[in-house]
Amino acid sequence: MSTTLIKYHRGETMNKILLVEDDETLNANIKLSLETEGYSVKAVRTAAAAEAAAPDADLIILDVTLPDGNGVDLCRRLRKTMQTPVIFLTSCDDEADIVRGLDSGGDDYITKPFRLRELFSRIRANLRRVPDVPEIELTALEQKLLSYLMTNRGQYLTRDQILAYLWDSKGEFVNDNTLSVNISRLREKLNRAKNCGSIVTKRGMGYKWTEQTDL
């Protein structure tokens, strides 16, 4: 059975930042500045490259206008499977643009031109919000289940909703017993970790993900 490691936060030393900026010069300059601050930076210039690299990032700096897509749309797609902090860094400074960015799942919004010290401060603030949790080895199904619960943090999801989401793309059936077993195993793994959220069960309503800070 295949497994994967869910990485919540790796501490302030060498946090991995994904920089998505289509301007070549600005991309290179920001990357160098972030590396000087002690971050490990993966710099890309397209939405496709960003989507591929996103799972390994601790934080994403995202432009809105990209040559192969829109950063806001990309953020919406990423939010379906991950809760990595996203800071929009863009010249789109209209109020409506800012609202769209935040409503898409963005955690912060900085408009160009910007000051590097402000960017560094925003990065530190957003990284502090990420729970400091060890890596947890999960099966593919457990990972998908946890991602769905985290995406809908604080909201109860019925068993039918979860089963519909977990339905395998290849047509493999995920039944009610399988769901019960995976929720139980996932809860055990999370309980063994420190400073972690938990899966809350409420009879007649379903399951929800609750962060440690909400408990």
mmCIF file of C-alpha atoms in Angstrom:
data_model
loop_
_atom_site.group_PDB
_atom_site.id
_atom_site.type_symbol
_atom_site.label_atom_id
_atom_site.label_comp_id
_atom_site.label_asym_id
_atom_site.label_seq_id
_atom_site.Cartn_x
_atom_site.Cartn_y
_atom_site.Cartn_z
ATOM 1 C CA MET A 1 0.000 0.000 0.000
ATOM 2 C CA SER A 2 1.425 3.374 -0.965
ATOM 3 C CA THR A 3 2.006 5.950 1.745
ATOM 4 C CA THR A 4 2.893 9.611 1.847
ATOM 5 C CA LEU A 5 4.146 12.050 4.449
ATOM 6 C CA ILE A 6 1.927 14.971 5.388
ATOM 7 C CA LYS A 7 4.154 17.906 6.323
ATOM 8 C CA TYR A 8 2.444 20.609 8.389
ATOM 9 C CA HIS A 9 5.400 22.772 9.387
ATOM 10 C CA ARG A 10 9.123 22.255 9.456
ATOM 11 C CA GLY A 11 10.109 25.090 11.765
ATOM 12 C CA GLU A 12 11.478 28.533 10.925
ATOM 13 C CA THR A 13 14.838 27.257 9.660
ATOM 14 C CA MET A 14 14.889 26.686 5.922
ATOM 15 C CA ASN A 15 11.163 26.929 5.363
ATOM 16 C CA LYS A 16 10.387 26.039 1.758
ATOM 17 C CA ILE A 17 8.816 28.914 -0.160
ATOM 18 C CA LEU A 18 7.284 28.579 -3.604
ATOM 19 C CA LEU A 19 7.618 31.856 -5.512
ATOM 20 C CA VAL A 20 5.274 32.221 -8.492
ATOM 21 C CA GLU A 21 6.195 35.355 -10.459
ATOM 22 C CA ASP A 22 6.202 35.633 -14.251
ATOM 23 C CA ASP A 23 8.520 38.661 -14.459
ATOM 24 C CA GLU A 24 11.983 37.126 -14.879
ATOM 25 C CA THR A 25 13.949 39.943 -13.245
ATOM 26 C CA LEU A 26 11.585 40.377 -10.301
ATOM 27 C CA ASN A 27 11.453 36.614 -9.860
ATOM 28 C CA ALA A 28 15.241 36.394 -9.601
ATOM 29 C CA ASN A 29 15.519 39.398 -7.256
ATOM 30 C CA ILE A 30 12.848 38.176 -4.823
ATOM 31 C CA LYS A 31 14.326 34.680 -4.842
ATOM 32 C CA LEU A 32 17.773 36.028 -3.945
ATOM 33 C CA SER A 33 16.336 38.221 -1.174
ATOM 34 C CA LEU A 34 14.400 35.333 0.352
ATOM 35 C CA GLU A 35 17.414 33.039 0.232
ATOM 36 C CA THR A 36 19.460 35.736 1.967
ATOM 37 C CA GLU A 37 16.845 35.639 4.739
ATOM 38 C CA GLY A 38 17.437 31.906 5.155
ATOM 39 C CA TYR A 39 14.541 30.453 3.169
ATOM 40 C CA SER A 40 14.732 27.627 0.660
ATOM 41 C CA VAL A 41 13.091 28.997 -2.496
ATOM 42 C CA LYS A 42 11.598 27.263 -5.507
ATOM 43 C CA ALA A 43 10.953 29.973 -8.113
ATOM 44 C CA VAL A 44 8.627 29.335 -11.065
ATOM 45 C CA ARG A 45 6.937 31.540 -13.652
ATOM 46 C CA THR A 46 3.819 29.627 -14.715
ATOM 47 C CA ALA A 47 0.645 28.288 -13.106
ATOM 48 C CA ALA A 48 1.408 24.762 -14.328
ATOM 49 C CA ALA A 49 4.834 24.738 -12.710
ATOM 50 C CA ALA A 50 3.384 26.211 -9.519
ATOM 51 C CA GLU A 51 0.689 23.543 -9.261
ATOM 52 C CA ALA A 52 3.274 20.810 -9.629
ATOM 53 C CA ALA A 53 5.582 22.285 -6.973
ATOM 54 C CA ALA A 54 2.929 23.405 -4.458
ATOM 55 C CA PRO A 55 2.675 20.162 -2.398
ATOM 56 C CA ASP A 56 6.266 20.550 -1.175
ATOM 57 C CA ALA A 57 5.955 24.199 -0.109
ATOM 58 C CA ASP A 58 5.493 25.623 3.387
ATOM 59 C CA LEU A 59 4.265 28.922 1.950
ATOM 60 C CA ILE A 60 3.365 30.184 -1.527
ATOM 61 C CA ILE A 61 3.945 33.700 -2.880
ATOM 62 C CA LEU A 62 1.602 34.012 -5.838
ATOM 63 C CA ASP A 63 1.181 36.560 -8.613
ATOM 64 C CA VAL A 64 -2.298 36.966 -10.085
ATOM 65 C CA THR A 65 -1.413 37.433 -13.751
ATOM 66 C CA LEU A 66 0.447 34.445 -15.160
ATOM 67 C CA PRO A 67 1.200 33.515 -18.773
ATOM 68 C CA ASP A 68 -0.844 30.298 -18.634
ATOM 69 C CA GLY A 69 -3.575 31.176 -16.190
ATOM 70 C CA ASN A 70 -4.815 33.221 -13.276
ATOM 71 C CA GLY A 71 -3.366 33.099 -9.777
ATOM 72 C CA VAL A 72 -6.799 33.413 -8.187
ATOM 73 C CA ASP A 73 -8.058 30.351 -10.069
ATOM 74 C CA LEU A 74 -4.887 28.492 -9.131
ATOM 75 C CA CYS A 75 -5.397 29.321 -5.465
ATOM 76 C CA ARG A 76 -8.930 27.911 -5.605
ATOM 77 C CA ARG A 77 -7.610 24.659 -7.060
ATOM 78 C CA LEU A 78 -4.881 24.382 -4.437
ATOM 79 C CA ARG A 79 -7.361 24.943 -1.618
ATOM 80 C CA LYS A 80 -9.171 21.742 -2.594
ATOM 81 C CA THR A 81 -6.263 19.647 -1.344
ATOM 82 C CA MET A 82 -4.021 21.778 0.877
ATOM 83 C CA GLN A 83 -3.980 24.546 3.465
ATOM 84 C CA THR A 84 -0.514 25.940 2.697
ATOM 85 C CA PRO A 85 -0.436 29.719 3.374
ATOM 86 C CA VAL A 86 -0.784 31.777 0.182
ATOM 87 C CA ILE A 87 0.371 35.388 -0.069
ATOM 88 C CA PHE A 88 -0.725 37.181 -3.219
ATOM 89 C CA LEU A 89 1.974 39.541 -4.510
ATOM 90 C CA THR A 90 0.594 41.473 -7.450
ATOM 91 C CA SER A 91 0.120 44.830 -9.138
ATOM 92 C CA CYS A 92 -3.675 44.296 -9.124
ATOM 93 C CA ASP A 93 -4.569 46.783 -6.385
ATOM 94 C CA ASP A 94 -8.270 47.282 -7.049
ATOM 95 C CA GLU A 95 -10.454 46.499 -4.041
ATOM 96 C CA ALA A 96 -12.428 43.953 -6.046
ATOM 97 C CA ASP A 97 -9.194 42.161 -6.994
ATOM 98 C CA ILE A 98 -8.120 42.012 -3.367
ATOM 99 C CA VAL A 99 -11.482 40.610 -2.293
ATOM 100 C CA ARG A 100 -11.373 37.974 -5.046
ATOM 101 C CA GLY A 101 -7.885 36.923 -3.988
ATOM 102 C CA LEU A 102 -8.792 36.547 -0.325
ATOM 103 C CA ASP A 103 -12.116 34.860 -1.109
ATOM 104 C CA SER A 104 -10.295 32.316 -3.279
ATOM 105 C CA GLY A 105 -8.418 31.123 -0.201
ATOM 106 C CA GLY A 106 -5.514 33.573 -0.065
ATOM 107 C CA ASP A 107 -4.182 34.331 3.414
ATOM 108 C CA ASP A 108 -2.619 37.700 2.609
ATOM 109 C CA TYR A 109 -2.412 40.251 -0.222
ATOM 110 C CA ILE A 110 0.497 42.590 -0.988
ATOM 111 C CA THR A 111 0.432 45.027 -3.896
ATOM 112 C CA LYS A 112 3.397 46.104 -6.003
ATOM 113 C CA PRO A 113 5.512 48.098 -5.549
ATOM 114 C CA PHE A 114 6.269 46.664 -2.117
ATOM 115 C CA ARG A 115 8.969 46.831 0.539
ATOM 116 C CA LEU A 116 11.003 43.717 1.206
ATOM 117 C CA ARG A 117 10.820 44.126 4.970
ATOM 118 C CA GLU A 118 7.036 44.118 4.773
ATOM 119 C CA LEU A 119 7.098 40.948 2.666
ATOM 120 C CA PHE A 120 9.445 39.245 5.154
ATOM 121 C CA SER A 121 7.183 40.266 8.035
ATOM 122 C CA ARG A 122 4.073 38.927 6.294
ATOM 123 C CA ILE A 123 5.854 35.646 5.548
ATOM 124 C CA ARG A 124 6.859 35.190 9.185
ATOM 125 C CA ALA A 125 3.343 36.017 10.370
ATOM 126 C CA ASN A 126 1.720 33.496 8.039
ATOM 127 C CA LEU A 127 4.221 30.752 8.868
ATOM 128 C CA ARG A 128 3.497 31.232 12.571
ATOM 129 C CA ARG A 129 -0.133 30.334 11.911
ATOM 130 C CA VAL A 130 0.836 26.904 10.603
ATOM 131 C CA PRO A 131 0.752 24.231 13.347
ATOM 132 C CA ASP A 132 4.170 22.899 14.356
ATOM 133 C CA VAL A 133 3.345 19.223 13.789
ATOM 134 C CA PRO A 134 5.677 16.323 12.977
ATOM 135 C CA GLU A 135 5.433 14.505 9.694
ATOM 136 C CA ILE A 136 2.716 11.863 9.695
ATOM 137 C CA GLU A 137 2.775 8.880 7.384
ATOM 138 C CA LEU A 138 -0.610 8.448 5.716
ATOM 139 C CA THR A 139 -2.053 6.194 3.065
ATOM 140 C CA ALA A 140 -3.360 7.849 -0.104
ATOM 141 C CA LEU A 141 -6.954 7.485 1.111
ATOM 142 C CA GLU A 142 -6.130 8.887 4.553
ATOM 143 C CA GLN A 143 -4.393 11.844 2.917
ATOM 144 C CA LYS A 144 -7.402 12.556 0.714
ATOM 145 C CA LEU A 145 -9.738 12.299 3.699
ATOM 146 C CA LEU A 146 -7.629 14.638 5.838
ATOM 147 C CA SER A 147 -7.285 17.170 3.019
ATOM 148 C CA TYR A 148 -11.063 17.249 2.534
ATOM 149 C CA LEU A 149 -11.689 17.758 6.246
ATOM 150 C CA MET A 150 -9.025 20.484 6.519
ATOM 151 C CA THR A 151 -10.345 22.306 3.464
ATOM 152 C CA ASN A 152 -13.731 22.470 5.193
ATOM 153 C CA ARG A 153 -12.299 23.317 8.614
ATOM 154 C CA GLY A 154 -14.953 23.897 11.272
ATOM 155 C CA GLN A 155 -17.767 22.544 9.098
ATOM 156 C CA TYR A 156 -19.435 19.199 9.727
ATOM 157 C CA LEU A 157 -19.340 16.885 6.712
ATOM 158 C CA THR A 158 -21.836 14.043 6.478
ATOM 159 C CA ARG A 159 -20.743 10.512 5.696
ATOM 160 C CA ASP A 160 -22.481 10.762 2.325
ATOM 161 C CA GLN A 161 -20.522 13.929 1.472
ATOM 162 C CA ILE A 162 -17.242 12.297 2.422
ATOM 163 C CA LEU A 163 -18.009 9.078 0.567
ATOM 164 C CA ALA A 164 -18.889 11.044 -2.570
ATOM 165 C CA TYR A 165 -15.578 12.920 -2.350
ATOM 166 C CA LEU A 166 -13.531 9.775 -1.740
ATOM 167 C CA TRP A 167 -15.037 7.894 -4.669
ATOM 168 C CA ASP A 168 -12.010 6.702 -6.600
ATOM 169 C CA SER A 169 -11.424 8.261 -10.027
ATOM 170 C CA LYS A 170 -10.934 4.754 -11.428
ATOM 171 C CA GLY A 171 -14.389 3.728 -10.259
ATOM 172 C CA GLU A 172 -13.217 1.750 -7.221
ATOM 173 C CA PHE A 173 -15.915 1.810 -4.576
ATOM 174 C CA VAL A 174 -15.202 3.269 -1.121
ATOM 175 C CA ASN A 175 -17.853 1.812 1.152
ATOM 176 C CA ASP A 176 -19.207 2.802 4.547
ATOM 177 C CA ASN A 177 -17.039 0.341 6.474
ATOM 178 C CA THR A 178 -13.903 1.532 4.675
ATOM 179 C CA LEU A 179 -14.726 5.101 5.687
ATOM 180 C CA SER A 180 -15.155 4.114 9.348
ATOM 181 C CA VAL A 181 -11.843 2.260 9.394
ATOM 182 C CA ASN A 182 -9.946 5.124 7.732
ATOM 183 C CA ILE A 183 -11.406 7.757 10.050
ATOM 184 C CA SER A 184 -10.436 5.644 13.048
ATOM 185 C CA ARG A 185 -6.876 5.076 11.806
ATOM 186 C CA LEU A 186 -6.438 8.719 10.827
ATOM 187 C CA ARG A 187 -7.642 9.878 14.222
ATOM 188 C CA GLU A 188 -5.167 7.562 15.959
ATOM 189 C CA LYS A 189 -2.256 8.892 13.893
ATOM 190 C CA LEU A 190 -3.218 12.497 14.573
ATOM 191 C CA ASN A 191 -3.622 11.834 18.285
ATOM 192 C CA ARG A 192 -0.047 10.515 18.435
ATOM 193 C CA ALA A 193 1.230 13.842 17.070
ATOM 194 C CA LYS A 194 1.644 16.901 19.270
ATOM 195 C CA ASN A 195 0.112 20.365 18.784
ATOM 196 C CA CYS A 196 -2.215 18.985 16.164
ATOM 197 C CA GLY A 197 -5.882 19.467 15.443
ATOM 198 C CA SER A 198 -8.380 16.658 15.613
ATOM 199 C CA ILE A 199 -11.370 15.064 13.930
ATOM 200 C CA VAL A 200 -14.556 15.812 15.848
ATOM 201 C CA THR A 201 -17.569 13.507 15.518
ATOM 202 C CA LYS A 202 -21.155 14.603 16.171
ATOM 203 C CA ARG A 203 -23.974 12.104 15.910
ATOM 204 C CA GLY A 204 -26.425 12.987 13.164
ATOM 205 C CA MET A 205 -24.129 15.660 11.687
ATOM 206 C CA GLY A 206 -20.880 13.929 10.711
ATOM 207 C CA TYR A 207 -17.213 14.873 11.096
ATOM 208 C CA LYS A 208 -15.221 18.086 11.114
ATOM 209 C CA TRP A 209 -11.582 19.138 11.375
ATOM 210 C CA THR A 210 -10.748 21.383 14.319
ATOM 211 C CA GLU A 211 -7.384 23.117 14.683
ATOM 212 C CA GLN A 212 -5.506 22.940 17.984
ATOM 213 C CA THR A 213 -6.087 26.675 18.460
ATOM 214 C CA ASP A 214 -9.849 26.116 18.233
ATOM 215 C CA LEU A 215 -9.956 23.497 20.982
#
